GROMACS .gro file of C-alpha atoms in nm:
model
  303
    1UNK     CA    1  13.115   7.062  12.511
    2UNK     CA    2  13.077   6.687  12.526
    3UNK     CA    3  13.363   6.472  12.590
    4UNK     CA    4  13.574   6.730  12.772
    5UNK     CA    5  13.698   6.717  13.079
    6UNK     CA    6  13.558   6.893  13.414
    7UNK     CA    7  13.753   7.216  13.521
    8UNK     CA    8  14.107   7.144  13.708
    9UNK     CA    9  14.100   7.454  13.891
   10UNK     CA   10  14.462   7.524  14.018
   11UNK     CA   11  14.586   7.201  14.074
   12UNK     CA   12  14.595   7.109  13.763
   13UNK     CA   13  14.630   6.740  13.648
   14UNK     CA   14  14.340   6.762  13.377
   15UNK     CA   15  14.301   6.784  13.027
   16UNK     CA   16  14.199   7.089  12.868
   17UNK     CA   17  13.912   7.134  12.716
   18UNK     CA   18  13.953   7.118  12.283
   19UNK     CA   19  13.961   7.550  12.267
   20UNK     CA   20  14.241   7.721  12.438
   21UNK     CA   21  14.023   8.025  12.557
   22UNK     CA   22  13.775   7.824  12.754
   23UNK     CA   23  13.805   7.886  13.134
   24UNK     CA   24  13.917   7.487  13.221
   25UNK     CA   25  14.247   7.657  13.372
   26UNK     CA   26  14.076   7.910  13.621
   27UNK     CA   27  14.067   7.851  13.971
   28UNK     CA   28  13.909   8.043  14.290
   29UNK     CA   29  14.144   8.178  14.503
   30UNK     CA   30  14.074   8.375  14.805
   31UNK     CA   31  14.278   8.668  14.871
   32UNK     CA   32  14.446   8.909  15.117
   33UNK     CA   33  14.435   9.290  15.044
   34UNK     CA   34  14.800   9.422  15.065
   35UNK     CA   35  14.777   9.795  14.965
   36UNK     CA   36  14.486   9.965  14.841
   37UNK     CA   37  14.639  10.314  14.662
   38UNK     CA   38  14.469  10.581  14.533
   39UNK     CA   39  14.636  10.675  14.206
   40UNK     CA   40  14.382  10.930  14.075
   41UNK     CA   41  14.056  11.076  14.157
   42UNK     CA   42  13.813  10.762  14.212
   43UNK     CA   43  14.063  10.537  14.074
   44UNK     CA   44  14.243  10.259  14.287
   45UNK     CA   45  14.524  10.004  14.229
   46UNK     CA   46  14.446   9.698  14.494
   47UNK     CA   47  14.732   9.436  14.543
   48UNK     CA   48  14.608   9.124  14.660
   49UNK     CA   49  14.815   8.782  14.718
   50UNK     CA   50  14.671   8.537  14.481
   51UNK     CA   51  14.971   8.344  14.374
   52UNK     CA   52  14.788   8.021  14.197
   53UNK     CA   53  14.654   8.341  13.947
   54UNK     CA   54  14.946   8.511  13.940
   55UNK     CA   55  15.189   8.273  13.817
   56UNK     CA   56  15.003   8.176  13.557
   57UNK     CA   57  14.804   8.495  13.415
   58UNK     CA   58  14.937   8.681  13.082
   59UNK     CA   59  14.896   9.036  12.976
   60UNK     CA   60  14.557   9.133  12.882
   61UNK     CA   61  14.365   8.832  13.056
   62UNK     CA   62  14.153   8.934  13.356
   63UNK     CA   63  14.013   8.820  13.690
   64UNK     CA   64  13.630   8.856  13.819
   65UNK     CA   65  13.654   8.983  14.146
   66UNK     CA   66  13.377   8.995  14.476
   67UNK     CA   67  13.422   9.127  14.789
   68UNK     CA   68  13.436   8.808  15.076
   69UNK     CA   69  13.130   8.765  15.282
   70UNK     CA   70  12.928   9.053  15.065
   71UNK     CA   71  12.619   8.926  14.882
   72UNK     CA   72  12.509   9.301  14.738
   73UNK     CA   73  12.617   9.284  14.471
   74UNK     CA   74  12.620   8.877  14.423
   75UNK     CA   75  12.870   8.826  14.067
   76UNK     CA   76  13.136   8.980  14.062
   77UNK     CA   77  13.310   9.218  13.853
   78UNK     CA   78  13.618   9.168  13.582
   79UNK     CA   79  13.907   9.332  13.603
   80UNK     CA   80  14.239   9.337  13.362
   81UNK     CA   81  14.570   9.233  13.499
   82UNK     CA   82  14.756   9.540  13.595
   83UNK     CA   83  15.074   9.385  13.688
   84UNK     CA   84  15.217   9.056  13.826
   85UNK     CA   85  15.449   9.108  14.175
   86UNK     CA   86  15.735   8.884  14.241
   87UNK     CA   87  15.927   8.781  14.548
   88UNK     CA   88  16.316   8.814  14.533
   89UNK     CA   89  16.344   8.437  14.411
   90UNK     CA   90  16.132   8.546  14.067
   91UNK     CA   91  15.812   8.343  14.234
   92UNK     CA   92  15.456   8.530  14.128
   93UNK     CA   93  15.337   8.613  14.480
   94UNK     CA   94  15.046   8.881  14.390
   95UNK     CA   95  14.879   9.002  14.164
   96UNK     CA   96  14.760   9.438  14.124
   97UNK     CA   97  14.408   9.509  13.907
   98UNK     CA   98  14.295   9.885  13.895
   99UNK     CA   99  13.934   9.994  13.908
  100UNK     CA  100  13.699  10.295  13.940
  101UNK     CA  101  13.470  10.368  14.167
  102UNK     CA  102  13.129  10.333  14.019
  103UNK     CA  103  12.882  10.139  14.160
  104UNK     CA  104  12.819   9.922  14.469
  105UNK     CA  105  13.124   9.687  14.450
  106UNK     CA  106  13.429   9.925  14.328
  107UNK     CA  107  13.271  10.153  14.593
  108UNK     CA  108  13.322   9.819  14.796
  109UNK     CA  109  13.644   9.767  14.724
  110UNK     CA  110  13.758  10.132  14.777
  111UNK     CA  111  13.674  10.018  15.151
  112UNK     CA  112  13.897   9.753  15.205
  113UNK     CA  113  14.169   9.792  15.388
  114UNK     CA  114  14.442   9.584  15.398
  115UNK     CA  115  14.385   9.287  15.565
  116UNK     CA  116  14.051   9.231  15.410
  117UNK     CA  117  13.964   8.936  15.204
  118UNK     CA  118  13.872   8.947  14.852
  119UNK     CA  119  13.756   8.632  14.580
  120UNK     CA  120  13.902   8.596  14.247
  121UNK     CA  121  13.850   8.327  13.986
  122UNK     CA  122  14.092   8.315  13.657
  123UNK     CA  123  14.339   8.358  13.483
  124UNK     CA  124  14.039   8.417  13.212
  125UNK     CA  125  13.994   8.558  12.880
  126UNK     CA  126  14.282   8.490  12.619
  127UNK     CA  127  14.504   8.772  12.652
  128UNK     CA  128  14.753   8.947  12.392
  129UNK     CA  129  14.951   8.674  12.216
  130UNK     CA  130  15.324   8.789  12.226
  131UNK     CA  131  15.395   8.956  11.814
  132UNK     CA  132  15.781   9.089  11.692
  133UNK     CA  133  15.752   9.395  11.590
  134UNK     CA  134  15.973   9.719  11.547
  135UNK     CA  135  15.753   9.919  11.772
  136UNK     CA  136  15.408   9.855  11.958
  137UNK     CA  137  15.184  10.105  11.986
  138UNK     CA  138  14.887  10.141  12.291
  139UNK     CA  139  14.645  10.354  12.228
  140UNK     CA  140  14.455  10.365  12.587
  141UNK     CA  141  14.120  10.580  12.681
  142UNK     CA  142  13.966  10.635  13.005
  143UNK     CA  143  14.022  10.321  13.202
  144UNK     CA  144  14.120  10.140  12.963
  145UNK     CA  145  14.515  10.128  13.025
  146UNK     CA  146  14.506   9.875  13.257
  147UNK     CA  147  14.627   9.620  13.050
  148UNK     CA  148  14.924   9.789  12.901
  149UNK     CA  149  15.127   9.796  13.211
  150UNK     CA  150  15.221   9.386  13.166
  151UNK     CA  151  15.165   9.405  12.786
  152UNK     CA  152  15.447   9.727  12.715
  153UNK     CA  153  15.648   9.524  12.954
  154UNK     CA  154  15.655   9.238  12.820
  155UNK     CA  155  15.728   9.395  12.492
  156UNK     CA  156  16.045   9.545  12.615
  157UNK     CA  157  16.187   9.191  12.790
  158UNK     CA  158  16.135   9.392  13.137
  159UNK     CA  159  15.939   9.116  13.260
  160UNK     CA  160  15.790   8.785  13.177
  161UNK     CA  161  15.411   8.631  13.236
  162UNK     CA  162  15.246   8.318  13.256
  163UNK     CA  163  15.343   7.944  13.277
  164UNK     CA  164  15.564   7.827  13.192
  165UNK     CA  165  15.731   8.199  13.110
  166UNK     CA  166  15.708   8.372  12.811
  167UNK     CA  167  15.932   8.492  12.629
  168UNK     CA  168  15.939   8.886  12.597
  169UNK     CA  169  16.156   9.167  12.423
  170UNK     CA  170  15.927   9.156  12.091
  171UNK     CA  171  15.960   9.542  12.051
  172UNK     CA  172  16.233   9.761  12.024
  173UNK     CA  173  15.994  10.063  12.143
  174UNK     CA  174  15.645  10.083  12.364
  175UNK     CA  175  15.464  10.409  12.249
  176UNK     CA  176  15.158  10.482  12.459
  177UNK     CA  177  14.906  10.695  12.374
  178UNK     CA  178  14.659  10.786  12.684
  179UNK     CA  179  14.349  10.981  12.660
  180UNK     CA  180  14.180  11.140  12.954
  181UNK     CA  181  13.881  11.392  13.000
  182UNK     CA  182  14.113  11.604  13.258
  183UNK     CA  183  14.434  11.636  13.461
  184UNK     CA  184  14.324  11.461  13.741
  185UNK     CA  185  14.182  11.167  13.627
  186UNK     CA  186  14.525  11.059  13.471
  187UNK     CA  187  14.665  10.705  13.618
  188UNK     CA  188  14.958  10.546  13.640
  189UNK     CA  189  15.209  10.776  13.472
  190UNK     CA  190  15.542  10.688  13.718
  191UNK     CA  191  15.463  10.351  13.647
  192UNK     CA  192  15.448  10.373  13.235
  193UNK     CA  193  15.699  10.596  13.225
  194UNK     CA  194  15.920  10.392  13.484
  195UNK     CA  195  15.859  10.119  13.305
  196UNK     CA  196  16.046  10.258  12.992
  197UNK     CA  197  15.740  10.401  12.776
  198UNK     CA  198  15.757  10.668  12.559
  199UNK     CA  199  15.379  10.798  12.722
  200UNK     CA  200  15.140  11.072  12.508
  201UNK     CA  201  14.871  11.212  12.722
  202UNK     CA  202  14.621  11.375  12.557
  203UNK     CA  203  14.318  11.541  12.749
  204UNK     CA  204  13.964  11.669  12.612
  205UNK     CA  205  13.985  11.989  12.801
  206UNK     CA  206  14.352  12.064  12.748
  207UNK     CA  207  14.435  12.021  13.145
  208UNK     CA  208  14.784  11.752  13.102
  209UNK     CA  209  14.921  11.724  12.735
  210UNK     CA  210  14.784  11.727  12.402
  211UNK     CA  211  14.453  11.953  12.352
  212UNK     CA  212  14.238  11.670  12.166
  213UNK     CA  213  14.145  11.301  12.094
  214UNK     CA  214  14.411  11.029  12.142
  215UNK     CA  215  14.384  10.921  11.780
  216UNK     CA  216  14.571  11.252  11.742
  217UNK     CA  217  14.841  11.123  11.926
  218UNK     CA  218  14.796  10.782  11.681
  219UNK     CA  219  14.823  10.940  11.372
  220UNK     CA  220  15.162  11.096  11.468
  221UNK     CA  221  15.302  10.818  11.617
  222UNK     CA  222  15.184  10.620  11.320
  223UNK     CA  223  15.326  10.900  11.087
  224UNK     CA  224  15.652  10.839  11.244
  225UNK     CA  225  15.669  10.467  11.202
  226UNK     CA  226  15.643  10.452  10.805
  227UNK     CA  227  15.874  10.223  10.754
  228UNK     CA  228  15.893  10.005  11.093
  229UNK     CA  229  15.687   9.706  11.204
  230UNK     CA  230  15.435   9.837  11.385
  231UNK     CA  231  15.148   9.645  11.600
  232UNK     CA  232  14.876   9.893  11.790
  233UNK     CA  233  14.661   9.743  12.094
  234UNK     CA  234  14.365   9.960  12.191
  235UNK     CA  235  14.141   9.957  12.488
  236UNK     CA  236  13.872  10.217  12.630
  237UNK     CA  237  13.514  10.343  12.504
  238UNK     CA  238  13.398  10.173  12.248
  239UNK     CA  239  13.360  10.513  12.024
  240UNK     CA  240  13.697  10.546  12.053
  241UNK     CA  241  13.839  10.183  11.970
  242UNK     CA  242  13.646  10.211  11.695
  243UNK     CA  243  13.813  10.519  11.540
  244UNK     CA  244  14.143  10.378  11.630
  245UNK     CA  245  14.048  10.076  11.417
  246UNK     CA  246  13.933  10.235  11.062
  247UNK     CA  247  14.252  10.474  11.115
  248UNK     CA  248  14.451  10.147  11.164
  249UNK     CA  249  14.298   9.971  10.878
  250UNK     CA  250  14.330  10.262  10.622
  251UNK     CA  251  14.663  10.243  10.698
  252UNK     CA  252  14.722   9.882  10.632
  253UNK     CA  253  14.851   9.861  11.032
  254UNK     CA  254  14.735   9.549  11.202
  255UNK     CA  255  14.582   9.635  11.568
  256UNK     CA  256  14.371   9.460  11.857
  257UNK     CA  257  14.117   9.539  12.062
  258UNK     CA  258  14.022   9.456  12.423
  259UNK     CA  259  13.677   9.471  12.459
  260UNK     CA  260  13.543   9.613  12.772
  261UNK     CA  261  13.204   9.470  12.715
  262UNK     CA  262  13.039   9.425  13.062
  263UNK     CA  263  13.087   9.065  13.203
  264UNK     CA  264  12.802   8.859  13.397
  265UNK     CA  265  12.963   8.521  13.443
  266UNK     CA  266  13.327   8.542  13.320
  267UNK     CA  267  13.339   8.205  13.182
  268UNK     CA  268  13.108   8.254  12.855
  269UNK     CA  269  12.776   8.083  13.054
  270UNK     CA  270  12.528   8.365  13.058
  271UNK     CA  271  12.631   8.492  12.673
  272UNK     CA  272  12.573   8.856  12.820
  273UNK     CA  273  12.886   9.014  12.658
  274UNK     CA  274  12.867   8.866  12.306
  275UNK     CA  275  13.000   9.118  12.065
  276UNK     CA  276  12.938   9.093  11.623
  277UNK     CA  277  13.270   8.925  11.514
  278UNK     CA  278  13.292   8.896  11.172
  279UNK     CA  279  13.384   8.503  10.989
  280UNK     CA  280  13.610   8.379  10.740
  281UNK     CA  281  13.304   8.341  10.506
  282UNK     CA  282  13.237   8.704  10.514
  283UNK     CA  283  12.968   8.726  10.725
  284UNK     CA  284  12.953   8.788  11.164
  285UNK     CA  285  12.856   8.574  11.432
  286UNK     CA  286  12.860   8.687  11.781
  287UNK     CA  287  13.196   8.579  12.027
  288UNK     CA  288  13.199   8.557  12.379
  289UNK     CA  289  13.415   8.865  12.477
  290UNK     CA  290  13.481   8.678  12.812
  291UNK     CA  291  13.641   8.348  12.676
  292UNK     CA  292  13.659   8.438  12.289
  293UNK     CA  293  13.804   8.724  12.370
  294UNK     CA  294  13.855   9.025  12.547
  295UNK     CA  295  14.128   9.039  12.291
  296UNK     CA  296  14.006   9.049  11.915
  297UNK     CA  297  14.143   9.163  11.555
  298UNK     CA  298  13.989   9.495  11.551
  299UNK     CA  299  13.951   9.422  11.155
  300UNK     CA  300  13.700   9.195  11.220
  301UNK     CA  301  13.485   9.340  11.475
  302UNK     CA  302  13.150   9.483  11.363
  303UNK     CA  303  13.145   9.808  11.532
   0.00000   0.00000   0.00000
């Protein structure tokens, strides 16, 4: 990366380096804990009052997160932008991320109270670029909803990311498709459904919703969108995004992914979270997901 610029962490005021997704816009912001809630078994949201991040992060991008004054574990951990919180004048004021408890620092953060100091570096990754379409389709498994919260928003026009804003309303309808192993591990349904979502839970043992796989739920909502625009955005277990991609591309429907590849570094220097992305010549290389992606045309990923 010769002849580029040194980050300009939040104070901007520097060039940016020649590809968009590198992480020349992030900045380290430490950061209040304002509510830590329980929204299903092991499975937290944590609101935390990093504004510099906030104002400028987009559906889909994520932040990497450590717990202040901890060295166990010592790198931290990513985690996708939930939602953006906003004061009454329309300023970003916090930012929520969800996470599970598995492993020393979500069991970490399941301890903080509020009041307790976290560290967060971003905006990074590059996010779901805004597409018009007639109806967007989310097809979420396990964890792996917590980007559609700001991205089905934004969709509708019910709220705008980033800076400067962007513009939303690019679907008429947000259909989301969520897959769980049981009842009780199912997150965040006030807040889809609140936010104007026509939800689809389907569960593996038949506990909430549909008895089956969440490409079930695909295939009908795809079944009803014959002739409509349609754009589907997929996250969860890799097994999973990958069925939802060769269903998408024998039907001609264009989808993305958003790789949950575990992160090291964030900022694509340790090259632990490359994943085989396949090249206008025909052939794959591997792509960063942290700065390359997490977002990627499921057509081209080499599952």
């Amino acid at each position: 990366m010769s002849g580029t610029t040194e980050p300009s962490g939040c104070d901007g005021g520097h060039a940016t380096l020649h590809a968009a997704y590198y992480a020349d816009q992030a900045c380290f912001a430490p950061a209040t804990v304002l509510e830590n809630e329980q929204l299903a078994r092991g499975t937290y949201r944590m609101r935390v009052n990093a504004a510099a991040i906030a104002e400028r992060i987009v559906p889909g991008q994520f932040v990497m997160v450590r717990v202040a004054g901890q060295a166990d574990p010592m790198l931290g951990r990513a985690f996708a932008l939930y939602d953006v919180v906003r004061d009454d004048a329309g300023q970003a004021v916090a930012l929520d991320f969800v996470y599970v408890v598995h492993g020393k620092l979500t069991t970490a953060l399941a301890a903080c109270a509020a009041g307790r100091t976290v560290e967060l570096w971003g905006p990074l990754g590059n996010g779901f670029d805004p597409i018009q379409c007639d109806r967007r389709i989310l097809v979420a498994g396990g964890i792996g909803y917590t980007p559609f919260l700001a991205a089905g928003k934004e969709s509708l026009g019910a709220a705008r990311y980033g800076a400067p804003l962007r513009d939303g309303g690019q679907a008429a309808e947000v259909v989301m498709c969520y897959g769980v192993r049981t009842a009780d591990l199912l997150a965040g349904e006030p807040a889809f459904r609140g936010a104007g979502f026509d939800l689809r839970v389907a569960s593996d043992d038949g506990s909430v919703g549909h008895h089956g796989l969440v490409t079930d739920l695909l295939e009908a909502a795809l079944d009803e969108s014959a002739d409509r625009r349609v754009q589907v955005d997929c996250c969860g277990p890799e097994p999973m995004m990958e069925a939802v991609a060769k269903l998408c591309l024998q039907r001609g429907t264009p989808c993305r992914v958003s790789l949950e590849t575990p992160m090291a570094c964030g900022i694509g220097i340790c090259f632990s979270c490359v994943a085989k992305v396949r090249q206008p010549e025909g052939d794959w290389d591997y792509k960063r997901t942290c700065v390359e992606g997490p977002v990627f045309d499921a057509a081209k990923i080499e599952w």
